[in-house]
Short mmCIF file of C-alpha atoms and ligand atoms in Angstrom, two decimals:
data_model
loop_
_atom_site.label_atom_id
_atom_site.label_comp_id
_atom_site.label_asym_id
_atom_site.label_seq_id
_atom_site.Cartn_x
_atom_site.Cartn_y
_atom_site.Cartn_z
CA MET A 1 23.65 3.49 -22.14
CA SER A 2 22.72 4.32 -18.54
CA ALA A 3 22.05 1.48 -16.07
CA PRO A 4 18.36 0.56 -15.71
CA ARG A 5 16.51 1.83 -12.67
CA THR A 6 16.00 -0.88 -10.09
CA ALA A 7 12.75 -1.69 -8.31
CA VAL A 8 11.93 -4.02 -5.42
CA VAL A 9 8.31 -5.16 -5.22
CA THR A 10 7.37 -7.10 -2.08
CA GLY A 11 4.69 -9.78 -2.33
CA ALA A 12 5.18 -9.73 -6.11
CA GLY A 13 4.48 -13.41 -6.77
CA ARG A 14 0.74 -12.91 -7.11
CA GLY A 15 -2.07 -10.42 -7.50
CA LEU A 16 -1.27 -6.73 -7.31
CA GLY A 17 2.45 -7.19 -6.64
CA ARG A 18 2.79 -9.29 -9.78
CA ALA A 19 1.03 -6.56 -11.79
CA HIS A 20 3.31 -3.88 -10.29
CA ALA A 21 6.41 -5.95 -11.12
CA LEU A 22 5.28 -6.54 -14.73
CA ALA A 23 4.38 -2.86 -15.22
CA LEU A 24 7.68 -1.61 -13.79
CA ALA A 25 9.63 -4.11 -15.91
CA ALA A 26 7.71 -3.01 -19.01
CA ALA A 27 8.71 0.57 -18.14
CA GLY A 28 12.38 -0.48 -18.19
CA HIS A 29 13.12 -1.19 -14.53
CA ALA A 30 15.21 -4.15 -13.42
CA VAL A 31 12.86 -5.74 -10.90
CA ILE A 32 13.52 -7.77 -7.78
CA VAL A 33 10.45 -9.96 -7.44
CA ASN A 34 10.03 -10.69 -3.74
CA ASP A 35 7.66 -13.31 -2.32
CA LEU A 36 7.68 -16.17 0.14
CA GLY A 37 8.20 -19.80 -0.86
CA ASP A 38 9.38 -21.41 -4.07
CA GLY A 39 7.24 -20.86 -7.12
CA PRO A 40 5.26 -17.62 -7.35
CA ALA A 41 8.22 -15.20 -7.53
CA GLU A 42 10.05 -17.47 -9.99
CA THR A 43 7.00 -17.56 -12.29
CA VAL A 44 6.73 -13.75 -12.34
CA ALA A 45 10.49 -13.33 -12.88
CA ALA A 46 10.26 -15.78 -15.81
CA GLU A 47 7.35 -13.77 -17.29
CA ILE A 48 9.46 -10.62 -17.08
CA GLY A 49 12.43 -12.39 -18.66
CA ALA A 50 10.26 -13.80 -21.47
CA ALA A 51 9.09 -10.26 -22.27
CA GLY A 52 12.72 -9.12 -22.58
CA GLY A 53 13.03 -7.57 -19.11
CA THR A 54 15.43 -8.11 -16.21
CA ALA A 55 14.28 -9.73 -12.98
CA LEU A 56 15.77 -11.32 -9.88
CA VAL A 57 13.93 -13.44 -7.33
CA SER A 58 13.95 -12.80 -3.58
CA HIS A 59 12.37 -14.98 -0.89
CA HIS A 60 13.07 -12.57 1.96
CA ASP A 61 10.31 -12.30 4.55
CA VAL A 62 9.25 -8.65 4.92
CA THR A 63 8.57 -9.12 8.63
CA ASP A 64 12.28 -9.88 9.17
CA PHE A 65 14.36 -6.74 9.70
CA ALA A 66 17.70 -8.37 8.84
CA ALA A 67 16.27 -10.14 5.78
CA THR A 68 14.96 -6.87 4.31
CA ALA A 69 18.42 -5.31 4.83
CA GLU A 70 19.75 -8.15 2.68
CA LEU A 71 17.05 -7.48 0.09
CA VAL A 72 18.05 -3.81 -0.24
CA GLY A 73 21.70 -4.92 -0.33
CA LEU A 74 20.89 -7.32 -3.16
CA ALA A 75 19.57 -4.47 -5.31
CA ALA A 76 22.62 -2.35 -4.62
CA ASP A 77 25.08 -5.25 -5.23
CA ARG A 78 23.50 -6.62 -8.39
CA PHE A 79 22.29 -3.42 -10.03
CA GLY A 80 24.39 -0.68 -8.43
CA SER A 81 21.52 1.06 -6.70
CA LEU A 82 17.92 0.85 -5.61
CA ASP A 83 15.52 3.41 -7.06
CA VAL A 84 11.98 2.15 -6.40
CA VAL A 85 10.40 0.22 -3.54
CA VAL A 86 6.80 -0.96 -3.71
CA ALA A 87 5.80 -2.26 -0.25
CA ASN A 88 2.88 -4.46 -1.23
CA ALA A 89 3.11 -7.80 0.63
CA GLY A 90 -0.03 -8.64 2.53
CA ILE A 91 -2.17 -11.21 4.31
CA LEU A 92 -5.65 -11.26 5.83
CA ARG A 93 -6.76 -12.85 9.10
CA ASP A 94 -10.35 -11.56 9.31
CA ARG A 95 -12.22 -12.02 12.59
CA THR A 96 -14.49 -9.85 14.70
CA LEU A 97 -12.77 -8.11 17.57
CA ALA A 98 -14.31 -10.28 20.29
CA SER A 99 -13.13 -13.47 18.57
CA MET A 100 -9.72 -12.38 17.26
CA SER A 101 -6.69 -14.30 18.56
CA GLU A 102 -3.42 -12.67 19.52
CA ALA A 103 -1.70 -14.43 16.61
CA GLU A 104 -4.28 -13.12 14.12
CA TRP A 105 -3.61 -9.60 15.36
CA ASP A 106 0.20 -9.95 15.48
CA ASP A 107 0.58 -11.63 12.08
CA VAL A 108 -1.39 -8.96 10.23
CA ILE A 109 0.38 -6.08 11.98
CA ALA A 110 3.73 -7.77 11.28
CA VAL A 111 3.26 -8.24 7.53
CA HIS A 112 1.56 -4.93 6.71
CA LEU A 113 2.89 -2.43 9.22
CA LYS A 114 6.26 -3.80 10.24
CA GLY A 115 6.73 -5.20 6.72
CA THR A 116 6.35 -1.66 5.33
CA PHE A 117 8.73 -0.19 7.93
CA THR A 118 11.47 -2.81 7.41
CA ILE A 119 11.96 -2.42 3.68
CA ALA A 120 11.30 1.35 3.80
CA HIS A 121 13.84 1.82 6.60
CA HIS A 122 16.66 0.04 4.79
CA ALA A 123 15.82 1.76 1.51
CA ALA A 124 15.73 5.14 3.30
CA ALA A 125 19.19 4.54 4.76
CA HIS A 126 20.46 3.58 1.26
CA TRP A 127 18.92 6.75 -0.26
CA ARG A 128 20.25 8.98 2.52
CA ALA A 129 23.79 7.64 2.00
CA ARG A 130 23.55 8.24 -1.75
CA ALA A 131 22.14 11.76 -1.29
CA LYS A 132 24.92 12.61 1.17
CA SER A 133 27.50 11.45 -1.36
CA GLY A 134 26.10 14.04 -3.80
CA ALA A 135 24.00 11.74 -6.04
CA ASP A 136 20.62 12.87 -7.45
CA VAL A 137 18.63 9.96 -6.02
CA ASP A 138 15.21 10.36 -7.74
CA GLY A 139 13.80 7.55 -5.58
CA ARG A 140 10.26 6.33 -5.12
CA LEU A 141 8.60 4.57 -2.21
CA ILE A 142 5.08 3.31 -2.80
CA THR A 143 3.16 1.89 0.16
CA THR A 144 -0.13 -0.01 0.15
CA THR A 145 -3.12 0.85 2.29
CA SER A 146 -6.75 -0.23 1.91
CA ALA A 147 -10.26 1.22 1.96
CA SER A 148 -10.55 -0.82 5.15
CA GLY A 149 -7.82 1.28 6.78
CA LEU A 150 -9.21 4.56 5.44
CA PHE A 151 -12.91 4.00 6.12
CA GLY A 152 -13.15 0.93 8.38
CA ASN A 153 -14.58 -2.53 7.68
CA VAL A 154 -16.26 -4.99 10.03
CA GLY A 155 -14.14 -8.04 10.84
CA GLN A 156 -10.86 -6.31 10.01
CA SER A 157 -9.75 -4.42 13.14
CA ASN A 158 -6.24 -5.93 12.74
CA TYR A 159 -6.00 -5.19 9.01
CA ALA A 160 -7.64 -1.74 9.21
CA ALA A 161 -5.34 -0.70 12.06
CA ALA A 162 -2.30 -1.85 10.09
CA LYS A 163 -3.45 -0.18 6.87
CA ALA A 164 -4.40 3.11 8.60
CA GLY A 165 -0.92 2.94 10.11
CA VAL A 166 0.58 2.52 6.63
CA ALA A 167 -1.28 5.62 5.38
CA ALA A 168 -0.02 7.68 8.34
CA PHE A 169 3.49 6.24 7.90
CA THR A 170 3.40 7.44 4.27
CA LEU A 171 2.77 11.05 5.30
CA VAL A 172 5.74 11.06 7.68
CA ALA A 173 8.05 9.21 5.28
CA ALA A 174 7.15 11.67 2.50
CA GLN A 175 8.30 14.59 4.65
CA GLU A 176 11.44 12.84 5.87
CA LEU A 177 12.63 11.50 2.51
CA ARG A 178 11.91 14.58 0.38
CA PRO A 179 15.34 16.12 1.22
CA TYR A 180 17.01 12.96 -0.15
CA GLY A 181 15.17 13.21 -3.48
CA VAL A 182 12.60 10.50 -2.78
CA SER A 183 8.83 10.75 -3.17
CA VAL A 184 6.56 8.60 -1.02
CA ASN A 185 2.99 7.81 -2.01
CA CYS A 186 0.40 5.23 -1.09
CA VAL A 187 -2.17 3.24 -3.06
CA ALA A 188 -5.49 1.96 -1.74
CA PRO A 189 -6.33 -0.68 -4.35
CA SER A 190 -9.44 -2.58 -5.24
CA ALA A 191 -8.61 -5.55 -7.44
CA LEU A 192 -9.58 -9.13 -7.98
CA THR A 193 -6.91 -11.29 -6.38
CA ARG A 194 -6.88 -14.36 -4.15
CA LEU A 195 -7.45 -12.00 -1.19
CA THR A 196 -10.69 -10.62 -2.62
CA GLU A 197 -12.12 -13.34 -4.88
CA GLU A 198 -14.03 -15.14 -2.14
CA PRO A 199 -15.52 -12.02 -0.43
CA LEU A 200 -16.48 -10.63 -3.84
CA ARG A 201 -18.29 -13.85 -4.72
CA ARG A 202 -20.14 -13.61 -1.42
CA TYR A 203 -21.30 -10.02 -2.11
CA GLU A 204 -21.84 -10.14 -5.86
CA GLY A 205 -22.31 -13.83 -6.76
CA GLU A 206 -20.65 -15.18 -9.90
CA ILE A 207 -17.91 -12.83 -11.11
CA THR A 208 -18.56 -11.76 -14.68
CA ASP A 209 -15.86 -11.19 -17.31
CA ARG A 210 -16.74 -7.48 -17.23
CA ARG A 211 -16.14 -7.38 -13.45
CA ARG A 212 -12.85 -9.28 -13.88
CA GLU A 213 -11.71 -6.69 -16.39
CA GLU A 214 -12.84 -3.78 -14.16
CA LEU A 215 -10.96 -5.27 -11.20
CA ASP A 216 -7.84 -6.38 -13.06
CA PRO A 217 -4.78 -5.54 -10.91
CA ARG A 218 -3.14 -3.87 -13.93
CA TRP A 219 -5.29 -0.74 -13.35
CA VAL A 220 -3.61 -0.21 -10.00
CA ALA A 221 -0.20 -1.06 -11.46
CA ARG A 222 -0.66 1.70 -14.08
CA VAL A 223 -0.91 4.31 -11.33
CA VAL A 224 2.06 2.80 -9.48
CA ALA A 225 4.13 2.81 -12.69
CA TRP A 226 3.12 6.44 -13.29
CA LEU A 227 4.30 7.39 -9.82
CA CYS A 228 7.67 5.80 -10.67
CA ARG A 229 8.11 7.62 -13.98
CA PRO A 230 10.80 10.28 -14.40
CA GLY A 231 9.34 13.71 -13.68
CA THR A 232 6.79 12.64 -11.05
CA ARG A 233 8.96 13.10 -7.96
CA ASP A 234 7.10 16.32 -7.09
CA VAL A 235 4.03 14.19 -6.28
CA THR A 236 4.52 13.06 -2.71
CA GLY A 237 2.54 12.30 0.45
CA ARG A 238 -0.59 11.30 -1.49
CA VAL A 239 -3.00 8.40 -1.10
CA PHE A 240 -4.50 7.15 -4.39
CA ASP A 241 -7.66 5.05 -4.15
CA VAL A 242 -7.67 2.97 -7.36
CA ARG A 243 -10.70 0.82 -8.17
CA GLY A 244 -10.12 -0.43 -11.68
CA PRO A 245 -10.33 2.52 -14.02
CA ARG A 246 -11.65 4.87 -11.27
CA VAL A 247 -9.08 6.83 -9.31
CA GLY A 248 -9.70 9.00 -6.25
CA ILE A 249 -7.30 11.08 -4.20
CA ALA A 250 -8.02 10.23 -0.57
CA SER A 251 -7.48 12.96 1.99
CA GLY A 252 -7.23 12.47 5.69
CA TRP A 253 -8.71 13.49 8.97
CA HIS A 254 -9.95 17.05 9.21
CA LEU A 255 -11.27 19.05 12.17
CA GLU A 256 -14.80 20.12 11.38
CA PRO A 257 -16.63 21.73 13.07
CA THR A 258 -14.67 23.12 16.02
CA PHE A 259 -16.01 24.89 19.11
CA THR A 260 -14.85 26.20 22.46
CA GLN A 261 -16.17 24.27 25.43
CA PRO A 262 -18.87 26.22 27.28
CA ASP A 263 -18.05 27.19 30.89
CA ASP A 264 -21.18 25.52 32.21
CA PRO A 265 -20.69 21.69 32.15
CA GLU A 266 -24.44 21.34 31.67
CA HIS A 267 -24.07 23.00 28.26
CA LEU A 268 -21.36 20.62 27.06
CA ASP A 269 -23.89 17.97 26.06
CA ARG A 270 -25.71 20.42 23.75
CA ALA A 271 -22.44 21.77 22.28
CA LEU A 272 -21.08 18.29 21.54
CA ARG A 273 -24.41 17.05 20.11
CA SER A 274 -24.71 20.02 17.76
CA ALA A 275 -21.07 19.67 16.62
CA ILE A 276 -21.61 15.96 15.90
CA ALA A 277 -24.79 16.74 13.96
CA ALA A 278 -22.93 19.33 11.86
CA ALA A 279 -19.93 17.04 11.19
CA PRO A 280 -19.70 14.75 8.14
CA PRO A 281 -21.08 11.25 8.85
CA ALA A 282 -18.77 8.82 10.65
CA ALA A 283 -16.62 6.90 8.18
CA ASP A 284 -17.71 3.54 6.86
CA MET A 285 -16.45 1.60 3.88
CA GLU A 286 -19.86 0.89 2.42
CA GLY A 287 -20.50 4.64 2.23
CA GLN A 288 -17.31 5.29 0.30
CA ARG A 289 -18.30 4.10 -3.16
CA HIS A 290 -16.78 6.06 -6.02
CA ALA A 291 -19.25 8.25 -7.85
N1 LIG B 301 -6.92 -6.99 -3.72
C1 LIG B 301 -7.47 -5.91 -3.22
O1 LIG B 301 -8.59 -5.49 -3.62
C2 LIG B 301 -6.80 -5.14 -2.14
C3 LIG B 301 -7.52 -4.12 -1.50
C4 LIG B 301 -6.90 -3.35 -0.55
C5 LIG B 301 -5.56 -3.57 -0.25
N2 LIG B 301 -4.88 -4.58 -0.86
C6 LIG B 301 -3.47 -4.78 -0.50
O2 LIG B 301 -2.70 -4.99 -1.66
C7 LIG B 301 -1.58 -5.82 -1.34
C8 LIG B 301 -1.52 -7.00 -2.28
O3 LIG B 301 -2.66 -7.82 -2.08
P1 LIG B 301 -3.23 -8.85 -3.16
O4 LIG B 301 -4.68 -8.61 -3.19
O5 LIG B 301 -2.42 -8.78 -4.40
O6 LIG B 301 -2.99 -10.23 -2.37
P2 LIG B 301 -2.24 -11.60 -2.81
O7 LIG B 301 -2.49 -12.57 -1.69
O8 LIG B 301 -2.62 -11.99 -4.18
O9 LIG B 301 -0.71 -11.17 -2.81
C9 LIG B 301 0.00 -10.85 -1.63
C10 LIG B 301 1.36 -11.48 -1.72
O10 LIG B 301 2.13 -11.11 -0.55
C11 LIG B 301 2.93 -12.22 -0.21
N3 LIG B 301 3.39 -12.15 1.19
C12 LIG B 301 2.64 -12.38 2.30
N4 LIG B 301 3.40 -12.28 3.40
C13 LIG B 301 4.66 -11.99 2.97
C14 LIG B 301 5.89 -11.77 3.64
N5 LIG B 301 5.98 -11.85 4.98
N6 LIG B 301 7.01 -11.48 2.90
C15 LIG B 301 6.93 -11.42 1.55
N7 LIG B 301 5.77 -11.63 0.86
C16 LIG B 301 4.66 -11.89 1.56
C17 LIG B 301 2.01 -13.42 -0.44
O11 LIG B 301 2.75 -14.63 -0.56
C18 LIG B 301 1.29 -13.02 -1.73
O12 LIG B 301 1.90 -13.55 -2.89
C19 LIG B 301 -1.76 -6.20 0.13
O13 LIG B 301 -1.00 -5.32 0.94
C20 LIG B 301 -3.23 -6.00 0.37
O14 LIG B 301 -3.54 -5.78 1.72
C21 LIG B 301 -5.48 -5.37 -1.79
#
């Protein structure tokens, strides 16, 4: 029997990461369940074990470059290789721009943006070494963005900047890792977790069972597990917006309309105004509801 494929899921002790870890384990991966602190990662690893799967716990902090090197090393040492990385760990420190502290900015950028780079970098080096030794790597890197990063959301300049950065990072990583046999895709989830429960209550009031089912993290995990299946490596550089059972493919900035600046500076105002009027409306998260 061939060795199981190995997956690392960061921030897998709760919410979406937990759902990704369970789905990947159910699909036959040995999973390294990464999260901070004693408790959450152990609980998820025990759930995987109870269902007959293989799991290891990691408490490495994704903001720590050396710690994430150890995490990738752990997969290679214990399971022979690393095949899948889901960079999912996240925090929120919401505040309007004028009130945001330096620490609130730095912490969010560190966990989301640096915390995607760290694990992706060490995994990329692992995959490059394997590809150069002649192995067929068939690797997967899944990153996590947010509607906030794609469309903007008031009170989240730190988080939106980090998440837009993650989406852009995905496009570059997809191009760079393709030659090593690795696909790189990104999910923009909407799910009921401890990050979203309180804001959802504020917008929608009491959360009904139907809403809980619609926003169960497992819907997002299904798409992540699909991206990790054999035969899906051709799908790369994509951003999947997953809101429960609804899935959208998000596409990026486009130049529309374009014009050549008029010679007369007096005419620039008219040219810019008419281009703005002809362009799609400026992005905003509220306007980006799935049909
Ligand atoms: N829930 C949503 O609707 C939603 C929407 C958009 C994006 N996201 C993104 O999905 C991801 C998962 O969020 P969630 O909603 O499941 O939140 P969650 O709080 O339930 O889970 C996030 C996990 O990441 C862990 N974590 C935080 N910092 C870490 C670090 N430095 N190292 C390792 N682990 C760390 C936390 O301990 C936590 O268990 C995040 O990147 C989040 O920004 C979630």
